[in-house]
mmCIF file of C-alpha atoms in Angstrom:
data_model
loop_
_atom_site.group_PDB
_atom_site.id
_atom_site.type_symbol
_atom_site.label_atom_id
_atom_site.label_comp_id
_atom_site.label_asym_id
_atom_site.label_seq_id
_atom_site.Cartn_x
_atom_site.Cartn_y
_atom_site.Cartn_z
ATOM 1 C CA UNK A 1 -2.226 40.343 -20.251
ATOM 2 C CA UNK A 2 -1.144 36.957 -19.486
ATOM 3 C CA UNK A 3 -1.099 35.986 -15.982
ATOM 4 C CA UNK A 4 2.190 34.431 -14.673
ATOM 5 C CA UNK A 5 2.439 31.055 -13.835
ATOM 6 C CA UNK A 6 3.483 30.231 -10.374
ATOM 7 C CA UNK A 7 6.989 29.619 -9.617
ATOM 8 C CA UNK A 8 8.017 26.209 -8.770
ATOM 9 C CA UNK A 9 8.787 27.292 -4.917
ATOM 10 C CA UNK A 10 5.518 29.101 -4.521
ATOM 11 C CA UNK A 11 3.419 25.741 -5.637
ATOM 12 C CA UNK A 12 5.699 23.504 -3.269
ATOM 13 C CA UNK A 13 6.136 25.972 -0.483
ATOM 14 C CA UNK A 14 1.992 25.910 -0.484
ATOM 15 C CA UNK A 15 1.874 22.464 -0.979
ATOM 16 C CA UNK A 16 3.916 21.443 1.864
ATOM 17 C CA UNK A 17 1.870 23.800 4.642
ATOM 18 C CA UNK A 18 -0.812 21.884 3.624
ATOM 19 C CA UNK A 19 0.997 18.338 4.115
ATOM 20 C CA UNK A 20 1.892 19.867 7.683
ATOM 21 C CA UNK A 21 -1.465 20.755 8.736
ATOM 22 C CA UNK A 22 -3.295 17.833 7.485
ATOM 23 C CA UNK A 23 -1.540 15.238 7.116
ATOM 24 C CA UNK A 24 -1.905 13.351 10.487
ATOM 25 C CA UNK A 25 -5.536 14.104 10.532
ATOM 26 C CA UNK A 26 -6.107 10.190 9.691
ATOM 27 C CA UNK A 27 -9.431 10.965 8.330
ATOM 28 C CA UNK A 28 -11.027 9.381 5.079
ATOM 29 C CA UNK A 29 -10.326 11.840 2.029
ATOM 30 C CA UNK A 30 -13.131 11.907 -0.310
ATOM 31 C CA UNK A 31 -12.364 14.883 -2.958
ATOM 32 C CA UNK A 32 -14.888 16.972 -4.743
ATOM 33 C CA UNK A 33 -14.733 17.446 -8.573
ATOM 34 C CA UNK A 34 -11.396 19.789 -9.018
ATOM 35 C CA UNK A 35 -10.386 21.250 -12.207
ATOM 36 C CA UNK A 36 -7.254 21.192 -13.315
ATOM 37 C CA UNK A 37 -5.885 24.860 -13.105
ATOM 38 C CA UNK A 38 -2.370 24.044 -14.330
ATOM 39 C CA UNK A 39 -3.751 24.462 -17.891
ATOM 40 C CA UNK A 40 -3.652 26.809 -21.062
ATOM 41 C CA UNK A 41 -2.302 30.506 -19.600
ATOM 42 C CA UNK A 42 -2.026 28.775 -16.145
ATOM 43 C CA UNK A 43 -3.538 29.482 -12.761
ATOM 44 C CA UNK A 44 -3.058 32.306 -10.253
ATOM 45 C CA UNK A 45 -1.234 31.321 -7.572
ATOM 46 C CA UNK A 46 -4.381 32.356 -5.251
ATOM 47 C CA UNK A 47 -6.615 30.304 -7.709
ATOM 48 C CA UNK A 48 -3.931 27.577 -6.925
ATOM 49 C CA UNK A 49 -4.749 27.715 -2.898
ATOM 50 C CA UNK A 50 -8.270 27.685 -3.379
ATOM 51 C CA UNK A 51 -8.190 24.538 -5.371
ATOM 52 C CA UNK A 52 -6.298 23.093 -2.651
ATOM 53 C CA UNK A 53 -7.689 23.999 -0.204
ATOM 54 C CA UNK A 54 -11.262 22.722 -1.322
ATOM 55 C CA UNK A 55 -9.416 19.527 -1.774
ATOM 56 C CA UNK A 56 -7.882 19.043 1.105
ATOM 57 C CA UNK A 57 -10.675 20.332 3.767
ATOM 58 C CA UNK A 58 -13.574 18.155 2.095
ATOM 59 C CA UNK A 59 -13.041 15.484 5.205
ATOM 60 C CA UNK A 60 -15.713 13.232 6.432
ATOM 61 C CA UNK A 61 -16.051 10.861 9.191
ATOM 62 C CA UNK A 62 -17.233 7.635 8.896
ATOM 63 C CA UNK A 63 -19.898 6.045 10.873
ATOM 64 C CA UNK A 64 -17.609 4.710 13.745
ATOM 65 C CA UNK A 65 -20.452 2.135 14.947
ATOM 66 C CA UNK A 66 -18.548 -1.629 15.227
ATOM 67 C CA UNK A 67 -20.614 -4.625 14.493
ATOM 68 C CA UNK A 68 -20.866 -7.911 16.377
ATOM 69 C CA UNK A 69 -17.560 -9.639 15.991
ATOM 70 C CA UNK A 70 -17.325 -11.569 12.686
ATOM 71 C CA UNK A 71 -16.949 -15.407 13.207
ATOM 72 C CA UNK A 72 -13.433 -16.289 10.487
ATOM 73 C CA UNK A 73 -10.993 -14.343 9.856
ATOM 74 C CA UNK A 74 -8.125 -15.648 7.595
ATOM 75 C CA UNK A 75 -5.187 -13.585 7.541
ATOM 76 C CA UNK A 76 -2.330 -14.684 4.970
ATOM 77 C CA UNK A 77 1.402 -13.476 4.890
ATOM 78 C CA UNK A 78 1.552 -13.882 8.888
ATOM 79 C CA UNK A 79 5.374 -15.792 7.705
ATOM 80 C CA UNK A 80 7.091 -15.109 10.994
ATOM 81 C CA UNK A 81 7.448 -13.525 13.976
ATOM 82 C CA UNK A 82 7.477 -9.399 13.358
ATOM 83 C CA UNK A 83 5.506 -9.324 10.199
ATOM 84 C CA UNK A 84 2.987 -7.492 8.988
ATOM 85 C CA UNK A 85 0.545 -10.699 8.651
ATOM 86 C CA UNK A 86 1.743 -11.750 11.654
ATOM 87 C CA UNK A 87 0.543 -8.319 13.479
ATOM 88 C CA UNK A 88 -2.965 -8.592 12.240
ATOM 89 C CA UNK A 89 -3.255 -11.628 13.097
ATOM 90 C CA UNK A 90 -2.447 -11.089 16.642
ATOM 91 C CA UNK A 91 -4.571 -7.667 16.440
ATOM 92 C CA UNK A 92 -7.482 -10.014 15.044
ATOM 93 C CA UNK A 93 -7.099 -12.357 17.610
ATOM 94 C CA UNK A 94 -7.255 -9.530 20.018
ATOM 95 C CA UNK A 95 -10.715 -8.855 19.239
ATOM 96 C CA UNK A 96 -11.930 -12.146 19.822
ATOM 97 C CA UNK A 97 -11.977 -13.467 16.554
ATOM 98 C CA UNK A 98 -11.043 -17.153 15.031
ATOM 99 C CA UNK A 99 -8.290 -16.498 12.999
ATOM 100 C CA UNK A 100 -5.890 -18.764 10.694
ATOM 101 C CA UNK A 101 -2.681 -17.388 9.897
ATOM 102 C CA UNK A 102 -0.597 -18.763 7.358
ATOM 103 C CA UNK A 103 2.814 -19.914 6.735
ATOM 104 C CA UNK A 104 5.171 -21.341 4.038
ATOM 105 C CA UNK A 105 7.334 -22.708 7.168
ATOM 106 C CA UNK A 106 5.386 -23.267 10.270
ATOM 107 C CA UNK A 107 8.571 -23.006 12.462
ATOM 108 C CA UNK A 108 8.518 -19.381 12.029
ATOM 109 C CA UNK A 109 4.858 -19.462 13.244
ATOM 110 C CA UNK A 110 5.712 -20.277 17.083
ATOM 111 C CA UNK A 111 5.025 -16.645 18.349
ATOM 112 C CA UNK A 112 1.442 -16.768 16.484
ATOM 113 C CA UNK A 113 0.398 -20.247 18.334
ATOM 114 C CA UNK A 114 1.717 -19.696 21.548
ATOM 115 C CA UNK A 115 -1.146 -16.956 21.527
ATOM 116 C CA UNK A 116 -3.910 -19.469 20.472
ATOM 117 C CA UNK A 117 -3.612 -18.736 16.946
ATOM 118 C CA UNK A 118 -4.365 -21.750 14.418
ATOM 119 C CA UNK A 119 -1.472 -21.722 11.952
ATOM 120 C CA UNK A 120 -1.443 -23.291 8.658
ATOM 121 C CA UNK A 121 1.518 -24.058 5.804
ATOM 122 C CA UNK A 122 0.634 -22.171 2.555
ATOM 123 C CA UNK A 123 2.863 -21.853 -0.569
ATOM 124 C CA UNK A 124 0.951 -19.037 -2.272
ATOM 125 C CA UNK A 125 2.549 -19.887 -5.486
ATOM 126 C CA UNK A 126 1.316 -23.458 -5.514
ATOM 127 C CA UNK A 127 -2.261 -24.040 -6.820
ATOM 128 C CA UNK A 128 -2.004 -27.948 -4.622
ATOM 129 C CA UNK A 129 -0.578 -26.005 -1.196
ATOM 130 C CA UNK A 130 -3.631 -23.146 -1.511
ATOM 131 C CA UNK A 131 -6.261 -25.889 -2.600
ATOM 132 C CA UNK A 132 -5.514 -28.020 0.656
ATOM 133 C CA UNK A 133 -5.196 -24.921 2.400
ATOM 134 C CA UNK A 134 -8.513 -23.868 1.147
ATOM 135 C CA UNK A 135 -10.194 -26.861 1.970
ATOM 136 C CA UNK A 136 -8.707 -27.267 5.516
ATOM 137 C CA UNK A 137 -10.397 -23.949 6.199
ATOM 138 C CA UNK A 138 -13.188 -24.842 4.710
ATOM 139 C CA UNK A 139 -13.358 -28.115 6.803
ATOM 140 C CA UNK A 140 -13.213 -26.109 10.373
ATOM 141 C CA UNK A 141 -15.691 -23.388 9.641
ATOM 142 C CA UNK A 142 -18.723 -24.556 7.304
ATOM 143 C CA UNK A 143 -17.653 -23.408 4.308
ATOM 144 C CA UNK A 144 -17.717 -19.716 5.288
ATOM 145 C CA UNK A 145 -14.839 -17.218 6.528
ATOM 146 C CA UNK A 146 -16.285 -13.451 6.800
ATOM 147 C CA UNK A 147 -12.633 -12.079 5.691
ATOM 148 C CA UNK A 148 -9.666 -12.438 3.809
ATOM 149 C CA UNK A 149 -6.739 -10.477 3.721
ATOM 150 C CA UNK A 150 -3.932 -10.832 1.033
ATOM 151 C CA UNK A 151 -0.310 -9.762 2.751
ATOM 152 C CA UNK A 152 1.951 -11.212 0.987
ATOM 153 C CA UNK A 153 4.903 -9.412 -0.639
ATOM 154 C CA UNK A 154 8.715 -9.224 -1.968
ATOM 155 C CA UNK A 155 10.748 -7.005 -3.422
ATOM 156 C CA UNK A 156 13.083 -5.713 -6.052
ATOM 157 C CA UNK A 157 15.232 -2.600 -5.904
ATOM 158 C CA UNK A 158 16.987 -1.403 -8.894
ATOM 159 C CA UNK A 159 17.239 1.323 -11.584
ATOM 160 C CA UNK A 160 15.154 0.242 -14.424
ATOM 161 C CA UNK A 161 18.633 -0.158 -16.401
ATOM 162 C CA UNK A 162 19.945 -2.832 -14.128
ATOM 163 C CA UNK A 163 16.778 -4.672 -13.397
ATOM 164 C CA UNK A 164 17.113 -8.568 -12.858
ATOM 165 C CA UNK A 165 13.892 -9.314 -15.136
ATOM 166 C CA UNK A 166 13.020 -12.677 -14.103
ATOM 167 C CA UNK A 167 13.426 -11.593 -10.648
ATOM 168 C CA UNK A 168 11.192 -8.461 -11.706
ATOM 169 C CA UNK A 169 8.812 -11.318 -13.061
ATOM 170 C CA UNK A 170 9.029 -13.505 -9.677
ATOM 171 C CA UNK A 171 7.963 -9.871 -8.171
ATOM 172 C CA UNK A 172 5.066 -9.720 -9.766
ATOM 173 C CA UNK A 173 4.061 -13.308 -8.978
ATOM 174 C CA UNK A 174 4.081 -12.766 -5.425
ATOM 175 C CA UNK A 175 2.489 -9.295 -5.198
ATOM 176 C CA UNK A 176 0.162 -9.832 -8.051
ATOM 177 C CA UNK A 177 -0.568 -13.524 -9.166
ATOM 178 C CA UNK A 178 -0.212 -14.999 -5.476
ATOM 179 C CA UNK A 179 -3.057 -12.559 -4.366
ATOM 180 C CA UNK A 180 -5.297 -13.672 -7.235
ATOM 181 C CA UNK A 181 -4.551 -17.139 -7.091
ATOM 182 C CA UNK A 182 -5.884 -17.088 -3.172
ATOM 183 C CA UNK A 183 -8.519 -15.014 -3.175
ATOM 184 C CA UNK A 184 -9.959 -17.385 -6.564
ATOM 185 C CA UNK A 185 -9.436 -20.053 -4.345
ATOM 186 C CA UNK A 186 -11.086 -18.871 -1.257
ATOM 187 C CA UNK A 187 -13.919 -16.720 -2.946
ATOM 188 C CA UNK A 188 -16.632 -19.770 -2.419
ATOM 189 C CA UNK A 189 -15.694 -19.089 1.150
ATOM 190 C CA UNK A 190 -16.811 -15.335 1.219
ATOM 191 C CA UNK A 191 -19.769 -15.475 -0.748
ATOM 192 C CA UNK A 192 -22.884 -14.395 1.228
ATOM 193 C CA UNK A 193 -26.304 -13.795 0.807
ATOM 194 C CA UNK A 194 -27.261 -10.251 0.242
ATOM 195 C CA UNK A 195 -30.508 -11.281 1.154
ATOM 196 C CA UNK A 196 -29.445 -11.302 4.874
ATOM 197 C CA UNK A 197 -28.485 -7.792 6.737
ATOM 198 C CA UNK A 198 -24.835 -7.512 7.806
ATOM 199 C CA UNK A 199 -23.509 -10.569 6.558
ATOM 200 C CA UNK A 200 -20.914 -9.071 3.652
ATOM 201 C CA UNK A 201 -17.440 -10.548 4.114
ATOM 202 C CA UNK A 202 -14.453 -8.323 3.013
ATOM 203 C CA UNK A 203 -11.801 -9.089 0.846
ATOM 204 C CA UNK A 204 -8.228 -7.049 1.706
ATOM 205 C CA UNK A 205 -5.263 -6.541 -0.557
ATOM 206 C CA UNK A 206 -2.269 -4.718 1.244
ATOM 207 C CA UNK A 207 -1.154 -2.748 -1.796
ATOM 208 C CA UNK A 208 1.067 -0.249 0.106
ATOM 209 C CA UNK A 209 1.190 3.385 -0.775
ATOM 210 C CA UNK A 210 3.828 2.362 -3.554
ATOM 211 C CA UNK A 211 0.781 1.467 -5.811
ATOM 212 C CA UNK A 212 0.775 5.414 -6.484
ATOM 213 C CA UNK A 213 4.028 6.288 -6.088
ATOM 214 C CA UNK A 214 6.486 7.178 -8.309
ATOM 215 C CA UNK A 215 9.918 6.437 -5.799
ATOM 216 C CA UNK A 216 13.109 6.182 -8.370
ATOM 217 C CA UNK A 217 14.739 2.875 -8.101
ATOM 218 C CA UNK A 218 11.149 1.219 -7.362
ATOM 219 C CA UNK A 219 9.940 0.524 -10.676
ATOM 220 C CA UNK A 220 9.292 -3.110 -10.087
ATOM 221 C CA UNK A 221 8.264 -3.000 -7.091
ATOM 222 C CA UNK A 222 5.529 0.132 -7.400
ATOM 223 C CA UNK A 223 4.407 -1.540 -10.751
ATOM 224 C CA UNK A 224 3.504 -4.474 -8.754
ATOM 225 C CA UNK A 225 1.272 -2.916 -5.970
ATOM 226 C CA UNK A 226 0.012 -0.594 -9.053
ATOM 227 C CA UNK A 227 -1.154 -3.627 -10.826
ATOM 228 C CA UNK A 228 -2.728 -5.771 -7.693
ATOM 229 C CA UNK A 229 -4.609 -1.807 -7.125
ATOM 230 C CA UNK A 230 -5.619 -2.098 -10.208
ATOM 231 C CA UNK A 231 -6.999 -5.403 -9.269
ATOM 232 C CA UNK A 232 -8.917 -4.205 -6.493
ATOM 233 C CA UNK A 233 -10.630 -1.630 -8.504
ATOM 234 C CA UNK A 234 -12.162 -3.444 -10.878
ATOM 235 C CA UNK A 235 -12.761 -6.770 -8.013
ATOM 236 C CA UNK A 236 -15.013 -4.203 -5.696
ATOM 237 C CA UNK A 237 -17.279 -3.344 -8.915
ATOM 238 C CA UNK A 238 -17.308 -7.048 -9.712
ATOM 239 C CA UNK A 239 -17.986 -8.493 -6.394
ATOM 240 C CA UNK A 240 -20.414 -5.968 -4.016
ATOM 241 C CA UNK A 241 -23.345 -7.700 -5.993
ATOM 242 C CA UNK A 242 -21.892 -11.023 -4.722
ATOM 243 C CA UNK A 243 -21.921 -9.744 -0.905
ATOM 244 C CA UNK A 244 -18.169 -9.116 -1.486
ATOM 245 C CA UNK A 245 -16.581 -5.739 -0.174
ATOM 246 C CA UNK A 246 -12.946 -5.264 -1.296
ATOM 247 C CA UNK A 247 -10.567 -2.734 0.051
ATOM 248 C CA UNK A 248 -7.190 -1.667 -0.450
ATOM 249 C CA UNK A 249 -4.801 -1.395 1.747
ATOM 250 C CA UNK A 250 -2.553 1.225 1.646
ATOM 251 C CA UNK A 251 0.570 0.658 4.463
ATOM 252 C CA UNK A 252 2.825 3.246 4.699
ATOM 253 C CA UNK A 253 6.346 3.016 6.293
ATOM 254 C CA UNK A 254 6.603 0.451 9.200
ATOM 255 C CA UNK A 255 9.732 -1.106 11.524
ATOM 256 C CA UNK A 256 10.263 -3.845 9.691
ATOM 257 C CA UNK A 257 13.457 -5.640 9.047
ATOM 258 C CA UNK A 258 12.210 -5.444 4.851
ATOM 259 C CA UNK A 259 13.937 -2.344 3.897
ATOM 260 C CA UNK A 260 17.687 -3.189 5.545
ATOM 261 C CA UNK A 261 17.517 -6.339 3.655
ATOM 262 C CA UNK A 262 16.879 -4.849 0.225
ATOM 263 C CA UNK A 263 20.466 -3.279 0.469
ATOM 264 C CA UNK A 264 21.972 -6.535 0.083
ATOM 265 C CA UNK A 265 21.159 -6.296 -3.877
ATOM 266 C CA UNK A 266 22.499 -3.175 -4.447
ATOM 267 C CA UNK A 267 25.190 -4.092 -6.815
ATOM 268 C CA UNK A 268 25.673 -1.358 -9.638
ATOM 269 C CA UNK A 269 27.938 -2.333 -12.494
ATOM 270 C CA UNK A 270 30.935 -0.720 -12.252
ATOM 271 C CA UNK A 271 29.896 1.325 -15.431
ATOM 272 C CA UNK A 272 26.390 2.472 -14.534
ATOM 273 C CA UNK A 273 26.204 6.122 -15.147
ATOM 274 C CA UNK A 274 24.283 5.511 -11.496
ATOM 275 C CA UNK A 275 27.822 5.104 -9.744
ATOM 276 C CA UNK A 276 28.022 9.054 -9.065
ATOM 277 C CA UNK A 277 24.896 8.847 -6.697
ATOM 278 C CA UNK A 278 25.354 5.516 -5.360
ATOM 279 C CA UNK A 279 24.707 6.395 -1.849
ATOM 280 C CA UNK A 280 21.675 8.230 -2.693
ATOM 281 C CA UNK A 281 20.682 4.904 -4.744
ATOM 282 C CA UNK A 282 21.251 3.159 -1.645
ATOM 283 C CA UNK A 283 19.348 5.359 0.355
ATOM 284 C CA UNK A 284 16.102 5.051 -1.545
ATOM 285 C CA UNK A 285 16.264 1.576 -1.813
ATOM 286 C CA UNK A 286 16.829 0.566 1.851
ATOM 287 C CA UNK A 287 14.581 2.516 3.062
ATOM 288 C CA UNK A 288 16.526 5.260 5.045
ATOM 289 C CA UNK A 289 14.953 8.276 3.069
ATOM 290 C CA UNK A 290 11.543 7.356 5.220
ATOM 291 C CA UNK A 291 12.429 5.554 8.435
ATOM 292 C CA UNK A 292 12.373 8.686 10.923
ATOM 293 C CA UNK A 293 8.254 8.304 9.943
ATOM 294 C CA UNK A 294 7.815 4.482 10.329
ATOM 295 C CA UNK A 295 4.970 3.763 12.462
ATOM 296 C CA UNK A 296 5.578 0.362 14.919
ATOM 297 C CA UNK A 297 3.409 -2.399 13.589
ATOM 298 C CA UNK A 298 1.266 -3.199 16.608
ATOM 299 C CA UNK A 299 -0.041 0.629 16.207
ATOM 300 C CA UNK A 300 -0.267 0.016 12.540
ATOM 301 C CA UNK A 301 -1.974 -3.539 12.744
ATOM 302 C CA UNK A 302 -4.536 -2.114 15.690
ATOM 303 C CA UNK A 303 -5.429 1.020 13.718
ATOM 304 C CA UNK A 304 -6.200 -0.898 10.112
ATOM 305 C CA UNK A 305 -8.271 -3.978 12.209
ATOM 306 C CA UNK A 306 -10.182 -1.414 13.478
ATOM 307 C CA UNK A 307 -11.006 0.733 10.537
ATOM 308 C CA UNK A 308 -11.880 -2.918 8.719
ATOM 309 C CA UNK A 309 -14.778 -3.583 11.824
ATOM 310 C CA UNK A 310 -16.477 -0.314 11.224
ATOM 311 C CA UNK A 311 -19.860 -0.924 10.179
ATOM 312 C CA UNK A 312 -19.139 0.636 6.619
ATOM 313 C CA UNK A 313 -14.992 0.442 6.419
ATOM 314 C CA UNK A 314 -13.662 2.545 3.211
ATOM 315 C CA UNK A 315 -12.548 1.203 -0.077
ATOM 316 C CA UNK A 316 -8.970 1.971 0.978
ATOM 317 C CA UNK A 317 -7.802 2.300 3.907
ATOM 318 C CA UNK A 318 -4.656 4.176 4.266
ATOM 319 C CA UNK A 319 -2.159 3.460 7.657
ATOM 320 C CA UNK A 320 1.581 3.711 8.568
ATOM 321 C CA UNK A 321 4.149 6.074 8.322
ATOM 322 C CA UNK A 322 3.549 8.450 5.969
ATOM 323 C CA UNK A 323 0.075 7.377 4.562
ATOM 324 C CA UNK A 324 -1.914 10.522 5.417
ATOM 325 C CA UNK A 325 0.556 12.588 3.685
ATOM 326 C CA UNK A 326 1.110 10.561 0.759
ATOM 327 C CA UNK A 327 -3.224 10.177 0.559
ATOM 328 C CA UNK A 328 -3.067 13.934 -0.139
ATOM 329 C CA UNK A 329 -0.736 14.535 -2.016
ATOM 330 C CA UNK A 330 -2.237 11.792 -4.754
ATOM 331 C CA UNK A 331 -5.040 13.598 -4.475
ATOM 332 C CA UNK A 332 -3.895 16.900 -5.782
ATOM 333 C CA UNK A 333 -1.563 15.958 -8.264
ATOM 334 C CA UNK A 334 -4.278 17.577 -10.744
ATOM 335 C CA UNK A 335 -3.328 20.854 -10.183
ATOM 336 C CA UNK A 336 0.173 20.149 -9.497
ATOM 337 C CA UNK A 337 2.424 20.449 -12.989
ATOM 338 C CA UNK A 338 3.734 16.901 -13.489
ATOM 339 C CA UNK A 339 7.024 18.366 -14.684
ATOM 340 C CA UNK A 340 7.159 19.883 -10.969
ATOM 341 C CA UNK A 341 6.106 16.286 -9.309
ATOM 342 C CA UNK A 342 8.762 14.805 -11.628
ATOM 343 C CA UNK A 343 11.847 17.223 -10.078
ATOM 344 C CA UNK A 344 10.549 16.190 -6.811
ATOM 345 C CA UNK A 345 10.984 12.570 -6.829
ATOM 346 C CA UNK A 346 14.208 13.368 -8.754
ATOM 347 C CA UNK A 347 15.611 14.746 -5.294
ATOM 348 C CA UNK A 348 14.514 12.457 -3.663
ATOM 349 C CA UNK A 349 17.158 10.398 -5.876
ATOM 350 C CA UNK A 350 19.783 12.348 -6.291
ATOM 351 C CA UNK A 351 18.887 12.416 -9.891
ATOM 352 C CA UNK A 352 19.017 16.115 -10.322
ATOM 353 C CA UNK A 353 22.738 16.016 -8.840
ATOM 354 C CA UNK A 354 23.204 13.479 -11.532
ATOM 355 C CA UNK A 355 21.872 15.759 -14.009
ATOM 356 C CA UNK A 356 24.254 18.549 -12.865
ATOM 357 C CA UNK A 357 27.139 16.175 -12.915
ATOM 358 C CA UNK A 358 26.106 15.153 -16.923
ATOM 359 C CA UNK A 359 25.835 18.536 -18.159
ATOM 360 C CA UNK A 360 29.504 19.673 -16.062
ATOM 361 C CA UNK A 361 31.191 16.786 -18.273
ATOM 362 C CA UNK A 362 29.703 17.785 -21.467
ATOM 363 C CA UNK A 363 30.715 21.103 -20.977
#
């Protein structure tokens, strides 16, 4: 006899005790082999919570020994006053360390060098503005920074039907070519020699937790940080030999003033077959459906300098609002039915009231 599969409540109801119990742990998930259950006749559902629960109670702390302070740190996106580069750089600077904090317009900068903190103007998406940058840096410490951390970002916040694609394109330029661009630029700068204990510099990418998302209305936006995580992947394989540690960065929700402003491009046409669910489109994109769980950035900026001084900091590094539970739950999509992930993120959109609101007019 064929066992029956687990209902669609029973896998979520489990699912979501688990979020509640572990999610705020803040402790480094490292996953043993799992197979996937959801497969031929299916799983039991109490072969379901034992596959989860190995998953999710396979924690380990890491060594929480600091070493002695690095010398440069150059932090890039601190654009002005509130933002997220802006918050490590004061976090950094905190510490003790030398830190240079960039700017396309150093009159949004004055918070940053009233604290002592050396500003410079940097158009990431000009090779002349990141060479002179480069070299400036260069100039002031040797030739040698111990870490660089790529913050930059934009957005764009449509259904895929009504995406602006050269906007979409200028997206990807900012959270994707800008990054590479820099870190090309500055990797002379974090080159060590392995040959000399403790001396690897670390390279950061802030991909956000959007790199392995699947948010409706994101598409853009979650491609980008999926490609620049993509990036980092395949850049920490390529560079440890070099004395190069890369980590992602994955920010959750934070106070920011980012999400209110993406409303201002939500425009549907006045056909879109969207127009039923425009508030829930609106939702999504600006931000509301998450900001009961955004984490202040001081908090967040403290927590992720921190985790980056530990004497052996994790490839990713996951902070903000939300993080911990979104680090699970991308852990055990294996045994969770896509189809079942899918409806999911369809609430979240109001899609499935869409759906219901298709099939009443065919009727």
């Amino acid at each position: 006899m064929k066992q029956a599969q687990p209902t669609e409540a029973a896998y979520w109801s489990y699912v979501e005790q688990l979020l509640i119990e572990g999610a705020h742990k803040g402790l480094p998930y490292r996953p043993p082999a799992l197979r996937i259950l959801t497969t031929g006749e299916g799983a039991s559902l109490p072969e379901f919570k034992h596959a989860l629960k190995t998953a999710l109670c396979n924690f380990s702390v890491t060594d929480l020994t600091e070493p002695q302070l690095s010398d440069y740190t150059a932090a890039r996106g601190a654009a002005f006053g509130g933002s997220l580069g802006a918050a490590l750089a004061l976090a950094f600077h905190a510490k003790g360390h030398k830190v240079f904090a960039s700017a396309r317009d150093l009159s949004k900068t004055s918070s940053l060098q009233q604290a002592g903190i050396q500003c410079l103007e940097l158009d990431v998406l000009s090779a002349e503005s990141i060479d002179a940058a480069k070299t400036k840096i260069s100039d002031e410490t040797s030739g040698s920074i111990d870490i660089l951390i790529n913050n930059a970002g934009g957005g764009h916040y449509m259904p895929f039907m009504h995406l602006d694609l050269q906007k979409a394109r200028e997206l990807f330029d900012i959270n994707v070519w800008s990054y590479l661009s820099v870190t090309q630029a500055f990797l002379p700068l974090l080159l060590r020699d392995k040959s000399v204990a403790g001396q690897e510099s670390l390279l950061v990418n802030n991909t956000s937790i959007s790199s392995v998302l699947r948010t409706p209305f994101h598409s853009a936006y979650s491609a980008s940080k999926a490609a620049m995580a993509m990036f980092s992947e395949i850049q920490r394989i390529e560079l440890q030999p070099l004395g190069i540690r890369v980590i992602d960065l994955k920010t959750g929700s934070l106070e920011s003033n980012f999400g209110p402003n993406r409303t201002n491009e939500i425009d549907l046409p006045a056909d879109s077959p969207y127009q039923p669910i425009k508030d829930e489109v609106t939702n999504v994109i600006s931000g509301a459906t998450t900001e009961a769980y955004a984490e202040d950035q001081e908090s967040w900026a403290k927590n992720v300098v921190e985790d980056l001084l530990k004497k052996n900091p994790p490839a990713e590094i996951w902070r903000g609002g939300m993080a911990g539970t979104i680090q699970l739950t991308s852990k055990i999509e294996t045994v969770v039915p896509t189809g079942l992930q899918d409806k999911q993120f369809q609430r979240l959109g109001g899609l499935d009231k869409l759906e219901k609101i298709m099939r009443e007019k065919e009727a």
